Coordinates of C-alpha atoms and ligand atoms in Angstrom, one line a residue:
X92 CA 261.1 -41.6 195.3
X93 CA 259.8 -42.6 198.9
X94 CA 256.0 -42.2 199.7
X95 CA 255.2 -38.8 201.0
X96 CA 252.3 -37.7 203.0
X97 CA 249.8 -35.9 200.8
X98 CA 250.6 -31.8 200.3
X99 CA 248.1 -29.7 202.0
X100 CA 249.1 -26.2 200.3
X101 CA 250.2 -25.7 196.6
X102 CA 252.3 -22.7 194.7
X103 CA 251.5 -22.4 190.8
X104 CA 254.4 -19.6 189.2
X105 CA 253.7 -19.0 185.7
X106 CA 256.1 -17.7 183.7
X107 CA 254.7 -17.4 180.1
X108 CA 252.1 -15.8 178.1
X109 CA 248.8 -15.1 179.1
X110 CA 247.7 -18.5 177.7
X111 CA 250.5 -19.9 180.1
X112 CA 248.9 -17.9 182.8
X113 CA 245.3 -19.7 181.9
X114 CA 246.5 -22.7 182.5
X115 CA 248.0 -22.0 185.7
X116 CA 244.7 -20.7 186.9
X117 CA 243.4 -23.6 186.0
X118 CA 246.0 -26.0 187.2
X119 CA 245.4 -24.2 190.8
X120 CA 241.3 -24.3 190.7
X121 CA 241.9 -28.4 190.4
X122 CA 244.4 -28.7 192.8
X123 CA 241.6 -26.3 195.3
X124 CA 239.3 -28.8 194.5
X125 CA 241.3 -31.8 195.2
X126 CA 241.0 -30.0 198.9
X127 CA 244.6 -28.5 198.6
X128 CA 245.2 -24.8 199.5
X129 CA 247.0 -22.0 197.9
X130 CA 250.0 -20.9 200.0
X131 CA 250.0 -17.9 201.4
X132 CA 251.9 -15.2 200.3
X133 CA 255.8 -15.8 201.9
X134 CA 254.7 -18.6 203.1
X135 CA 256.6 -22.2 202.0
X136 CA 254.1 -24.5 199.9
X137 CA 254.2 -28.4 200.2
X138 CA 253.7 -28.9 196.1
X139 CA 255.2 -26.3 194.0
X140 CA 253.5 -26.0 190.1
X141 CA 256.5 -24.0 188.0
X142 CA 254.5 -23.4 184.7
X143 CA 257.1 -22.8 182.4
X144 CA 257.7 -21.0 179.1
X145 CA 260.0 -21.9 176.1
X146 CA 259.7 -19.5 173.7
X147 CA 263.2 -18.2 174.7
X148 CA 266.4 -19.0 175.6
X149 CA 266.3 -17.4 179.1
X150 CA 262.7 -18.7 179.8
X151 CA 263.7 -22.4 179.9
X152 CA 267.0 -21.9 181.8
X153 CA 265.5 -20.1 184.8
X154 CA 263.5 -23.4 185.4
X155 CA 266.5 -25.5 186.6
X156 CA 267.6 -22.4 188.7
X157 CA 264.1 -22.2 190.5
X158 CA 264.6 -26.3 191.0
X159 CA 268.0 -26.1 192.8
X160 CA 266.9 -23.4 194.7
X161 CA 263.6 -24.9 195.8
X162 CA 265.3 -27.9 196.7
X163 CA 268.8 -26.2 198.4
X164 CA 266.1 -24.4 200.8
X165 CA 266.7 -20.9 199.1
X166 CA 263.0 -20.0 198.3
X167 CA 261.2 -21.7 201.1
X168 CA 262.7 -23.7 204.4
X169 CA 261.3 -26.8 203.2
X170 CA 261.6 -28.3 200.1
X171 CA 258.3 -29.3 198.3
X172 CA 256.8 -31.4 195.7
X173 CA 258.1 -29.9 192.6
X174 CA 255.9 -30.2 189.4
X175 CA 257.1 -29.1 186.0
X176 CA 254.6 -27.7 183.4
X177 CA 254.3 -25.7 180.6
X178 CA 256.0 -25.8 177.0
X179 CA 259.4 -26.5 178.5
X180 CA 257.9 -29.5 180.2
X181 CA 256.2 -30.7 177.0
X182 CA 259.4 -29.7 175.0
X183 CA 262.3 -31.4 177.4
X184 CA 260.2 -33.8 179.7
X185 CA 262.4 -36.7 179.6
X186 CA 265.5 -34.2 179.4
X187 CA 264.1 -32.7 182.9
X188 CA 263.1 -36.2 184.4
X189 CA 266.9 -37.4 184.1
X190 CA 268.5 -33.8 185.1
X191 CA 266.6 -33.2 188.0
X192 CA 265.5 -35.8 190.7
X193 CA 263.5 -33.7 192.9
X194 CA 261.0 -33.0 190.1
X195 CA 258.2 -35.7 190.7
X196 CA 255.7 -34.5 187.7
X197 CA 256.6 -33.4 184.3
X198 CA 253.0 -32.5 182.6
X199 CA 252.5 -31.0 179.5
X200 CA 250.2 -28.0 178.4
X201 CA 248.0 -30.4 176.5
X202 CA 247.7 -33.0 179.4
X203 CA 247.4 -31.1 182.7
X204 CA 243.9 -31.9 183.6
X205 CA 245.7 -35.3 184.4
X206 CA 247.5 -33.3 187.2
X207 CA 245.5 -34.8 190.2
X208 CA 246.1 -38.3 189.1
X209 CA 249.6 -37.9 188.8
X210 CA 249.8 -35.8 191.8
X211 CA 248.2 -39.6 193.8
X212 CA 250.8 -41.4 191.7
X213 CA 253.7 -38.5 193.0
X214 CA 252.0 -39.1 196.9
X215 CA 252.7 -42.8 196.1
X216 CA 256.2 -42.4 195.3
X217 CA 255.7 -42.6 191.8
X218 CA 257.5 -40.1 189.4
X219 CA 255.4 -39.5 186.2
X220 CA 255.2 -37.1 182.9
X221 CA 252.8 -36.8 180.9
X222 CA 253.4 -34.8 177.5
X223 CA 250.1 -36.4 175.2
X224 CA 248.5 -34.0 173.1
X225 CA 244.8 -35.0 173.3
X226 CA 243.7 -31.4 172.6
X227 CA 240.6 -30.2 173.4
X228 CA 239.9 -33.6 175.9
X229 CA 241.8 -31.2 178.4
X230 CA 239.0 -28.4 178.8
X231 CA 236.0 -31.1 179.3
X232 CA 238.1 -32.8 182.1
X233 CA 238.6 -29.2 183.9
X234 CA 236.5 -28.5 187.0
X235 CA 234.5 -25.3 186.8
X236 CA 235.3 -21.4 186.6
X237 CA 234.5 -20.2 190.2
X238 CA 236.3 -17.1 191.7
X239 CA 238.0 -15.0 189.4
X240 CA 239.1 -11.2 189.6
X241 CA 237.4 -8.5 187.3
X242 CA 239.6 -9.3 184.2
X243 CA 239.4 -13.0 183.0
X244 CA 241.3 -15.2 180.5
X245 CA 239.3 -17.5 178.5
X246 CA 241.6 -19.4 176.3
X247 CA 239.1 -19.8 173.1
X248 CA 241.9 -21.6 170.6
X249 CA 245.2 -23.0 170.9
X250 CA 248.4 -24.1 168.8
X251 CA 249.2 -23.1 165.8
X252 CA 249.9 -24.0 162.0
X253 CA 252.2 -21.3 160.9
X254 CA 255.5 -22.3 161.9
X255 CA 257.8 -19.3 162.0
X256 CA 261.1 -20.3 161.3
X257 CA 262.3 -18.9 164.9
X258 CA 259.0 -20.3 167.2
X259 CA 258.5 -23.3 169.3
X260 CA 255.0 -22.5 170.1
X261 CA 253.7 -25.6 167.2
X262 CA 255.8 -27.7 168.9
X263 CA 254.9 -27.3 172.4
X264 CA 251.2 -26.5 171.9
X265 CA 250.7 -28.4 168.7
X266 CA 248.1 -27.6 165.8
X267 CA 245.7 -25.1 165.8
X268 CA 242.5 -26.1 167.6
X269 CA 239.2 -24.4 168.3
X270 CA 237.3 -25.1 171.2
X271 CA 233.6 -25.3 170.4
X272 CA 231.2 -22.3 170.5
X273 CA 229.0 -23.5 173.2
X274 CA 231.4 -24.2 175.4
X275 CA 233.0 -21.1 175.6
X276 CA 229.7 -19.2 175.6
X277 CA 228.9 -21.1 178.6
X278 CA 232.7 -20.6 180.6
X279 CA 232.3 -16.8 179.5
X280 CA 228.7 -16.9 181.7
X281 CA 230.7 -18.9 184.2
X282 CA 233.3 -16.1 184.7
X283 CA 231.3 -13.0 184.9
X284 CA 228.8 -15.1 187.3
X285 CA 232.6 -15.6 189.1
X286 CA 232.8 -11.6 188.8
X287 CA 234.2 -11.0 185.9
X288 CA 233.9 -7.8 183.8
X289 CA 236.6 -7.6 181.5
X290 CA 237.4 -11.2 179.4
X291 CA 240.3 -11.8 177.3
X292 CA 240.2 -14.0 174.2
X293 CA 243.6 -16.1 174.2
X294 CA 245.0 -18.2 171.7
X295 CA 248.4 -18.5 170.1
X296 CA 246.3 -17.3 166.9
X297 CA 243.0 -16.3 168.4
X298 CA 242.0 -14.8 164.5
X299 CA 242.2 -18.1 163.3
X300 CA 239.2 -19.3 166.1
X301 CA 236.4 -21.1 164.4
X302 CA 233.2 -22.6 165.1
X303 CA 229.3 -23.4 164.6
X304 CA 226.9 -21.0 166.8
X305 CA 224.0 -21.9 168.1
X306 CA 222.0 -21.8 165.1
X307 CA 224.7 -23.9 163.4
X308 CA 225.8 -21.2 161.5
X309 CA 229.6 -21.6 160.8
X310 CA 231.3 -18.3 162.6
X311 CA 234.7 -16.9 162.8
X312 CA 236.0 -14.7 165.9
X313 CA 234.0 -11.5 165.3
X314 CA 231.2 -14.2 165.2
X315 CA 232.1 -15.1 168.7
X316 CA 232.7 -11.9 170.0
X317 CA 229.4 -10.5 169.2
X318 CA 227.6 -13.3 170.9
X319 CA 229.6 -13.4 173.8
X320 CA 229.2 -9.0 173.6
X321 CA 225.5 -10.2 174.7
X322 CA 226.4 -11.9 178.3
X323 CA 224.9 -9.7 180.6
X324 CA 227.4 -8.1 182.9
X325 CA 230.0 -8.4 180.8
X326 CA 231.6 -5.1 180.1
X327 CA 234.7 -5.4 177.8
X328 CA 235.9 -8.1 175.5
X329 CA 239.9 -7.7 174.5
X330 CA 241.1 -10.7 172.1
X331 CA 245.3 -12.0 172.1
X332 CA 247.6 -12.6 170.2
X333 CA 246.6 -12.0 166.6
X334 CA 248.5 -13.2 163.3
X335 CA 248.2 -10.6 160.0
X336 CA 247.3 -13.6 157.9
X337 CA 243.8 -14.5 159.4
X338 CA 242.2 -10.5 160.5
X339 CA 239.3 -10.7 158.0
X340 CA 236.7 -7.9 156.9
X341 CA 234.5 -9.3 160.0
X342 CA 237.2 -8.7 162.5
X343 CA 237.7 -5.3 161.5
X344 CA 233.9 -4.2 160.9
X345 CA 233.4 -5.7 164.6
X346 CA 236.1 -3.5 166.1
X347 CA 233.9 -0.3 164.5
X348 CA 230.5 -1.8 165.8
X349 CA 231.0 -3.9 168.7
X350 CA 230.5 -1.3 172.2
X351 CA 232.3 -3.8 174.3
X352 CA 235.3 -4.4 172.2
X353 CA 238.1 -2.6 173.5
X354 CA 239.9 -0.1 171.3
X355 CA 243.2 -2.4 171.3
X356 CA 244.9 -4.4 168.5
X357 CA 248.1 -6.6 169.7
X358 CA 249.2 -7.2 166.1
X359 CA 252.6 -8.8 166.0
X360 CA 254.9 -8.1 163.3
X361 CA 258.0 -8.4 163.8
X362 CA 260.2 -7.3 161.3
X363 CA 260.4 -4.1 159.2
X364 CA 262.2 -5.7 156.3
X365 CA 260.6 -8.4 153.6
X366 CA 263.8 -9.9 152.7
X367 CA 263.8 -11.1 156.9
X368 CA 259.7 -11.7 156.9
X369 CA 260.2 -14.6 154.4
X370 CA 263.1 -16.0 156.0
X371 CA 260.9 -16.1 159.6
X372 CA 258.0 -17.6 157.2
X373 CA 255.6 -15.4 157.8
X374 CA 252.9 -14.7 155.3
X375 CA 252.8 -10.8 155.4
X376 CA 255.0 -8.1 154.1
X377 CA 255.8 -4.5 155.4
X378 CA 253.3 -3.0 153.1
X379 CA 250.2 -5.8 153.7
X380 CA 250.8 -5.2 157.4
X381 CA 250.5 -1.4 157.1
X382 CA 247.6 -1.7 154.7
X383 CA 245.6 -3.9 157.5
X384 CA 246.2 -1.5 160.4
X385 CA 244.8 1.1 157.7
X386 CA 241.2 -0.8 157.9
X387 CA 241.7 -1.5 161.5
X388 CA 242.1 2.2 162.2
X389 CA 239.0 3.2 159.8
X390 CA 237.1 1.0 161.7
X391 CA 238.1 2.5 164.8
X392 CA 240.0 5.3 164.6
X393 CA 241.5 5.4 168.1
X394 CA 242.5 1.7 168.4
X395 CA 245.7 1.6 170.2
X396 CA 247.9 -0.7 168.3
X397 CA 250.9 -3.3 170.1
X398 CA 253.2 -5.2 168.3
X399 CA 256.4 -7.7 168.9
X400 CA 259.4 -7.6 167.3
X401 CA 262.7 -9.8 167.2
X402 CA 266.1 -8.0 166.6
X403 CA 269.0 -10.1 165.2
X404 CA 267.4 -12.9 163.3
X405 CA 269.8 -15.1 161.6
X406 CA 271.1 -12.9 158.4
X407 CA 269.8 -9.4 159.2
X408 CA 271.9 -6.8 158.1
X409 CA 271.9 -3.1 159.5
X410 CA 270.1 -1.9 156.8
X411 CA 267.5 -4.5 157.1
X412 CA 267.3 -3.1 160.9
X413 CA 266.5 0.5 160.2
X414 CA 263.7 -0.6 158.1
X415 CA 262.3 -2.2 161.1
X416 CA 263.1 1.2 163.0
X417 CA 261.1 2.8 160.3
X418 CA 258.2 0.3 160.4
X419 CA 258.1 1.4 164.0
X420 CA 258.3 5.2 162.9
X421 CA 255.5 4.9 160.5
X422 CA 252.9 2.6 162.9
X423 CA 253.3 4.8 166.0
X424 CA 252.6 1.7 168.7
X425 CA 251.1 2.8 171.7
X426 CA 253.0 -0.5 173.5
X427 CA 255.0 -3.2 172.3
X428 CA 257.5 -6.3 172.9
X429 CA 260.7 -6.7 171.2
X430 CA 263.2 -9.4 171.9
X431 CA 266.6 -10.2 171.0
X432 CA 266.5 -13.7 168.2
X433 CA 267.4 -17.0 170.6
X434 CA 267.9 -19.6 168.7
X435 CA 265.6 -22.5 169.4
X436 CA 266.5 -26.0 169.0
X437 CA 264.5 -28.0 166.6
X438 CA 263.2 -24.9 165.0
X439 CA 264.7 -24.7 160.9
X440 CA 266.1 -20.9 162.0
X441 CA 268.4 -22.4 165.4
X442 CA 270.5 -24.0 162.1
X443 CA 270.8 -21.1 159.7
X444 CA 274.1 -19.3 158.3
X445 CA 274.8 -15.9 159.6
X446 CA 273.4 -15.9 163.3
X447 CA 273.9 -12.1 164.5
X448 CA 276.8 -11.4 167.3
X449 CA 275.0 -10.9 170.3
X450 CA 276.8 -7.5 171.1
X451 CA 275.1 -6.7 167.5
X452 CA 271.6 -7.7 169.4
X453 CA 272.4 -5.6 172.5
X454 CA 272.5 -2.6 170.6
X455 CA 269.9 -3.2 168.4
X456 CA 267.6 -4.3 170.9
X457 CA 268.1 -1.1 172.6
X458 CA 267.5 1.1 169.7
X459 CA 264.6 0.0 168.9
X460 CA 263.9 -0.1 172.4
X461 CA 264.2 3.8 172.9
X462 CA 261.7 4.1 169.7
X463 CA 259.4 2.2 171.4
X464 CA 259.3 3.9 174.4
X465 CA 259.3 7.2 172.7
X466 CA 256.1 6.3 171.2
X467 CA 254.5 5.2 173.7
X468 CA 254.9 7.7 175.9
X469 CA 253.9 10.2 173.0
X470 CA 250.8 7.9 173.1
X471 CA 249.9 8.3 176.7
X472 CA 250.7 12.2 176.9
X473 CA 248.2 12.1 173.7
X474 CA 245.6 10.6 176.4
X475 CA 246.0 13.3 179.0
X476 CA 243.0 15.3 178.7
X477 CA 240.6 11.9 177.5
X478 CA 238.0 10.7 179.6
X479 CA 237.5 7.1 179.9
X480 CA 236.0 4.0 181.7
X481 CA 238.5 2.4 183.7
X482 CA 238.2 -1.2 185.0
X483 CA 239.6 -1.3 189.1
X484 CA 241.7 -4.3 189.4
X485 CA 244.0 -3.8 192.4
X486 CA 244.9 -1.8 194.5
X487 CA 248.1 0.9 194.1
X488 CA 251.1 1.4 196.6
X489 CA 249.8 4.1 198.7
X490 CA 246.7 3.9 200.7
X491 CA 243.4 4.6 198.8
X492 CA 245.1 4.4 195.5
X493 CA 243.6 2.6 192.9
X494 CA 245.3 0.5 189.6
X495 CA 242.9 -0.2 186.3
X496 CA 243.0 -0.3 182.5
X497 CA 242.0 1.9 180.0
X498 CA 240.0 1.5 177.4
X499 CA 243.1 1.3 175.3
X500 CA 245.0 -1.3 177.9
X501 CA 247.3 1.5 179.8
X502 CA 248.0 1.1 183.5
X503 CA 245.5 3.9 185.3
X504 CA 246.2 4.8 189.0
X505 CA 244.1 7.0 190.9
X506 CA 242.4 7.9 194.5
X507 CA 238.9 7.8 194.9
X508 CA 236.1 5.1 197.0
X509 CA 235.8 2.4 194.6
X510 CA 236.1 -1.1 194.6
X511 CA 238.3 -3.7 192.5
X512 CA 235.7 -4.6 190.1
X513 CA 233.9 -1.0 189.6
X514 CA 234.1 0.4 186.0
X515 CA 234.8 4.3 186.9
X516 CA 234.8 6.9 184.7
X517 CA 238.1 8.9 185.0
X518 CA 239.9 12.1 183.7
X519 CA 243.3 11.3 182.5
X520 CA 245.4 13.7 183.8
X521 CA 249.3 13.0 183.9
X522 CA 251.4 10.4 181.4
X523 CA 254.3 8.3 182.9
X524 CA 255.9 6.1 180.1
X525 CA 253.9 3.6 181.9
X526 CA 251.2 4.9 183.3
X527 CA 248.7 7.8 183.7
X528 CA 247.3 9.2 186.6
X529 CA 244.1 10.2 187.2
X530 CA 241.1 11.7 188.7
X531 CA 237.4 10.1 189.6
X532 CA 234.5 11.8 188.0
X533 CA 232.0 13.2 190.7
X534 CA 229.0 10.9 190.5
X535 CA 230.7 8.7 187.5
X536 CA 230.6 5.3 189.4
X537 CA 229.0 2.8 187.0
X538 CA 228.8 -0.9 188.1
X539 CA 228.4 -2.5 184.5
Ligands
LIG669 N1 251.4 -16.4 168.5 C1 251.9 -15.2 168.8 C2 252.9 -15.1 169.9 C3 254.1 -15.9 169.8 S1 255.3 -15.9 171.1 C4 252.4 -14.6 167.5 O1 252.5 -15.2 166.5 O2 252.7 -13.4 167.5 C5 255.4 -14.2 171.5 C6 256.5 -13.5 170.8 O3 257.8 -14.0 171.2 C7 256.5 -13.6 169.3 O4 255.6 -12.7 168.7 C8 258.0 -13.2 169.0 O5 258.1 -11.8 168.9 C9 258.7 -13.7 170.2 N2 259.5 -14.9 169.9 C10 259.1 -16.1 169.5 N3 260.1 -16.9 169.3 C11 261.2 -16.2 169.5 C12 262.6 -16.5 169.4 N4 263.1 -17.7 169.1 N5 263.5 -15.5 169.8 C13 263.1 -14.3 170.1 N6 261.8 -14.0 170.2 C14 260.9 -14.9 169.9
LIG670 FE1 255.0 -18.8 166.8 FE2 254.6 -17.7 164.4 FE3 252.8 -19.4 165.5 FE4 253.1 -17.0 166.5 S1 252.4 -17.4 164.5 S2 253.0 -18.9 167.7 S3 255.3 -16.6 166.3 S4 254.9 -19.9 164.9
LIG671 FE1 255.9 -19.6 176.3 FE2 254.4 -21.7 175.6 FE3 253.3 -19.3 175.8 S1 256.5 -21.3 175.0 S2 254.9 -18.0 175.2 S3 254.2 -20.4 177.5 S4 252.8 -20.9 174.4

C-alpha cells in the first residue's frame, strides 16, 4: 500500500449486537481523540470502521459487499481507508487480508484499543491485523466515556464458556471474562456525568458477571446492580443477554426489589424440544426454563419476557418444531428474535447429519414468526391503558413527535415539549405491533 495522507473524518457501521455496538462507540471516541472527526451524515468519510458480526451466515457475507462497494465508489465518491473489525475480523483476518486489498486494518474485538497505532502504521503504508486476545488489557487502554445519549451500554463481561453447538461467539470473543467491580462503578459515574439515564449491562453472558466490591465482598450481578442502582442520576438499569444456567436466587430477588431495574428479562431459549436442547449443548430443558421465568415473574409480576430462537437445527423434526411453537404458546413473549440455523464453520453442529432443507426453514421460520408477533402485539394492546415513565431518546418522523422506551423496553411515540433525555410520565394509549402511542401527563415532567 502507498503512504496516504492522514484521514481527517472517520465512519464506524456496526452491525452486531449491542456488545458489537459498544465497541464501535468506543472505536469512534479514540479515533475523536486522535483529532479525527465523525463524518457527517451523507457525507463520504476518509477511514471507514465496518464493525462486523459473525454469528450468521448473512452477517459475514455483507462485509465483502460493503468492501467492493466502498472501494467501486458506490457508497461514497471517494474511496476511504477501510478497517475491518468485529468477530468476522477476529474469525477470518488473514482470509480478509488476502481477499481484499483495499482493507488496510483487520482488528479484532479483543485488540481494538490498538486501533490508533495501527491506524499510524495504515497512514505509513503499512497493512496490519491484529486478532490477540489480551482480554481485559483492552478496557484500561480505552480513553474515557464523554458524550453519550440518555441510554448507555456498559459492557460489564465478555466471552463465553458454554459453547453451543451452533455459536461462534467463544471463538470470536473468547472465555468468559469479568471486568472488575471498580471499574465499571466508576465508567457507570462517567456515563451519567456524560448524560446518561438509562445503562445497559452487556455481556455475551452478563449472569455469569463476577467480582469483589468495594468492601471485598465477592458479588455476583444483582451485587452489581444494586450498587450501581445507587449512582445518583441514574434512572434505569436493564442487563443483556442472559443464559438459563447462571440466573440465581439474587438475580431474581433483585428484579422484585431493585426501583431502577427495569421490568424486562431477555432470556434466550431457543428451542421448545429437549431432544434439540442437548444437541445445541445447552444446559436447560423446556421445563427448567419455564420453572425459572416462574420465580422471575413472582418476583416481578409484570416483567416483560424476550427470548431467541433458532428454527431448523441440524435433526429437528416437525414434531420437535411444534413443541417450540408451544413453548412459545405457554411463555407469552412480549418480543423476541428467531432465526433460521446457519451453519457456522468450526462450530461441532456446521458438521452434523440431517441439516434441515432450507425451504423447511422458510416456513418454519415464518410460523413461528406469526406466533411471535401475535404475542407481542397481544402484549402491547395489554399496555394500553398503563401509565408509565418513558425515557425520550430521539426524536419521531413528524415535527414535535417524540420516540422513548417503556418501562418494559417498547418503542413509545408521542407529542408533547420535552427533551431527549427527560423521563416523562405517559398514558399509553394505542398498540401498533411495534409500538404504542401515547399521551404526556399534564405536569408529569420528571428529570431523574
Ligand atoms: N449470548 C447470547 C447471544 C448469542 S448470539 C445467548 O447465549 O443467548 C444471539 C442469538 O443468535 C442467539 O441467542 C441465537 O438465537 C442466534 N444464533 C447464534 N448462532 C446461530 C447460528 N449458527 N444460526 C442461527 N442463529 C444463531
Ligand atoms: Fe453462543 Fe451459547 Fe455462548 Fe450464547 S451461550 S454466546 S448462544 S455459545
Ligand atoms: Fe455478532 Fe460477535 Fe456479537 S458474532 S452477535 S458481533 S459477539
Amino acid at each position: 500500500m502507498k503512504p496516504t495522507t492522514p484521514p481527517r473524518t472517520f465512519r464506524v457501521k456496526s452491525f452486531g449486537c449491542q456488545m458489537n455496538v459498544y465497541d464501535g462507540e468506543r472505536m469512534a471516541e479514540m479515533l475523536a481523540q486522535k483529532g479525527i472527526t465523525p463524518a457527517a451524515d451523507g457525507e463520504d468519510a476518509d477511514l471507514v470502521v465496518l464493525n462486523t458480526c459473525h454469528i450468521r451466515e448473512k452477517a459475514a457475507e455483507k462485509i465483502y459487499s460493503d468492501i467492493g462497494r466502498l472501494t467501486k465508489g458506490k457508497t461514497q465518491k471517494k474511496a476511504p481507508m477501510i478497517a475491518v473489525a468485529g468477530c468476522v475480523a477476529q474469525a477470518e483476518g488473514e482470509e480478509i487480508m488476502a481477499r481484499a486489498p483495499a482493507v488496510s486494518m483487520v482488528v479484532g474485538p479483543q485488540a481494538y484499543h490498538r486501533l490508533p497505532e495501527m491506524l499510524d502504521r495504515a497512514v505509513a503504508g503499512e497493512r496490519s491485523t491484529d486478532t490477540d486476545m489480551p482480554a481485559i488489557a483492552k478496557f484500561a487502554a480505552l480513553p474515557e466515556r464523554r458524550k453519550i445519549g440518555p441510554a448507555a451500554f456498559l459492557t460489564v463481561q465478555e466471552g463465553c464458556d458454554k459453547f453451543c453447538t451452533y455459536c461462534v461467539v467463544p471463538y470470536t470473543r473468547g472465555a468468559e471474562i469479568s471486568r472488575p467491580y471498580s471499574d465499571l462503578v466508576a465508567e457507570a459515574r462517567k456515563l451519567v456525568e456524560a448524560g446518561a439515564k438509562e445503562i445497559t449491562l452487556l455481556g455475551q453472558n452478563v449472569s455469569a458477571w463476577s467480582g469483589e466490591n468495594d468492601k471485598g465482598h465477592a458479588v455476583g450481578l444483582a451485587g452489581l446492580i444494586r450498587d450501581l442502582a445507587k449512582v445518583d442520576g441514574l434512572a434505569r438499569i436493564r442487563y443483556t443477554t442472559s443464559h438459563p444456567a447462571d440466573m440465581d436466587d439474587a438475580l431474581i430477588a433483585a428484579h422484585g426489589e431493585v426501583d431502577k431495574l427495569m421490568p424486562f428479562l431477555h432470556l434466550p431459549v431457543q428451542a421448545g424440544s429437549d431432544r434439540v436442547l442437548r444437541a445445541m449443548n445447552r444446559s436447560h430443558t423446556v421445563e427448567s426454563y419455564l420453572r425459572l421465568l416462574e420465580r422471575f415473574r413472582a418476583a416481578r409480576p409484570d416483567l416483560a419476557l424476550s427470548g431467541d430462537f433458532i428454527v431448523g437445527f441440524p435433526g429437528e423434526t416437525d414434531a420437535e418444531f411444534e413443541e417450540t411453537l408451544s413453548l412459545v404458546g405457554e411463555v407469552a413473549y412480549a418480543q423476541a428474535f428467531s432465526f433460521k440455523y446457519s451453519p457456522r464453520p468450526g462450530t461441532p453442529a456446521a458438521t452434523m447429519d440431517d441439516q434441515v432443507a432450507r425451504e423447511v426453514m422458510d416456513v418454519r421460520l415464518q410460523r413461528l414468526q406469526a406466533a411471535l408477533n401475535r404475542d407481542q402485539h397481544a402484549f402491547n394492546e395489554a399496555s394500553v391503558g398503563r401509565t408509565c415513565e418513558v425515557l425520550v431518546e430521539r426524536k419521531g418522523k413528524h415535527p414535535g413527535q417524540w420516540l422513548g422506551k417503556s418501562p418494559w423496553l417498547q418503542s413509545v411515540w408521542f407529542e408533547g415539549d420535552v427533551a431527549i433525555g427527560d423521563l416523562v410520565e405517559v398514558d399509553l394509549l394505542e398498540a401498533g405491533p411495534n409500538s404504542l402511542r401515547a399521551s404526556v401527563r399534564e405536569g408529569a415532567l420528571s428529570l431523574a
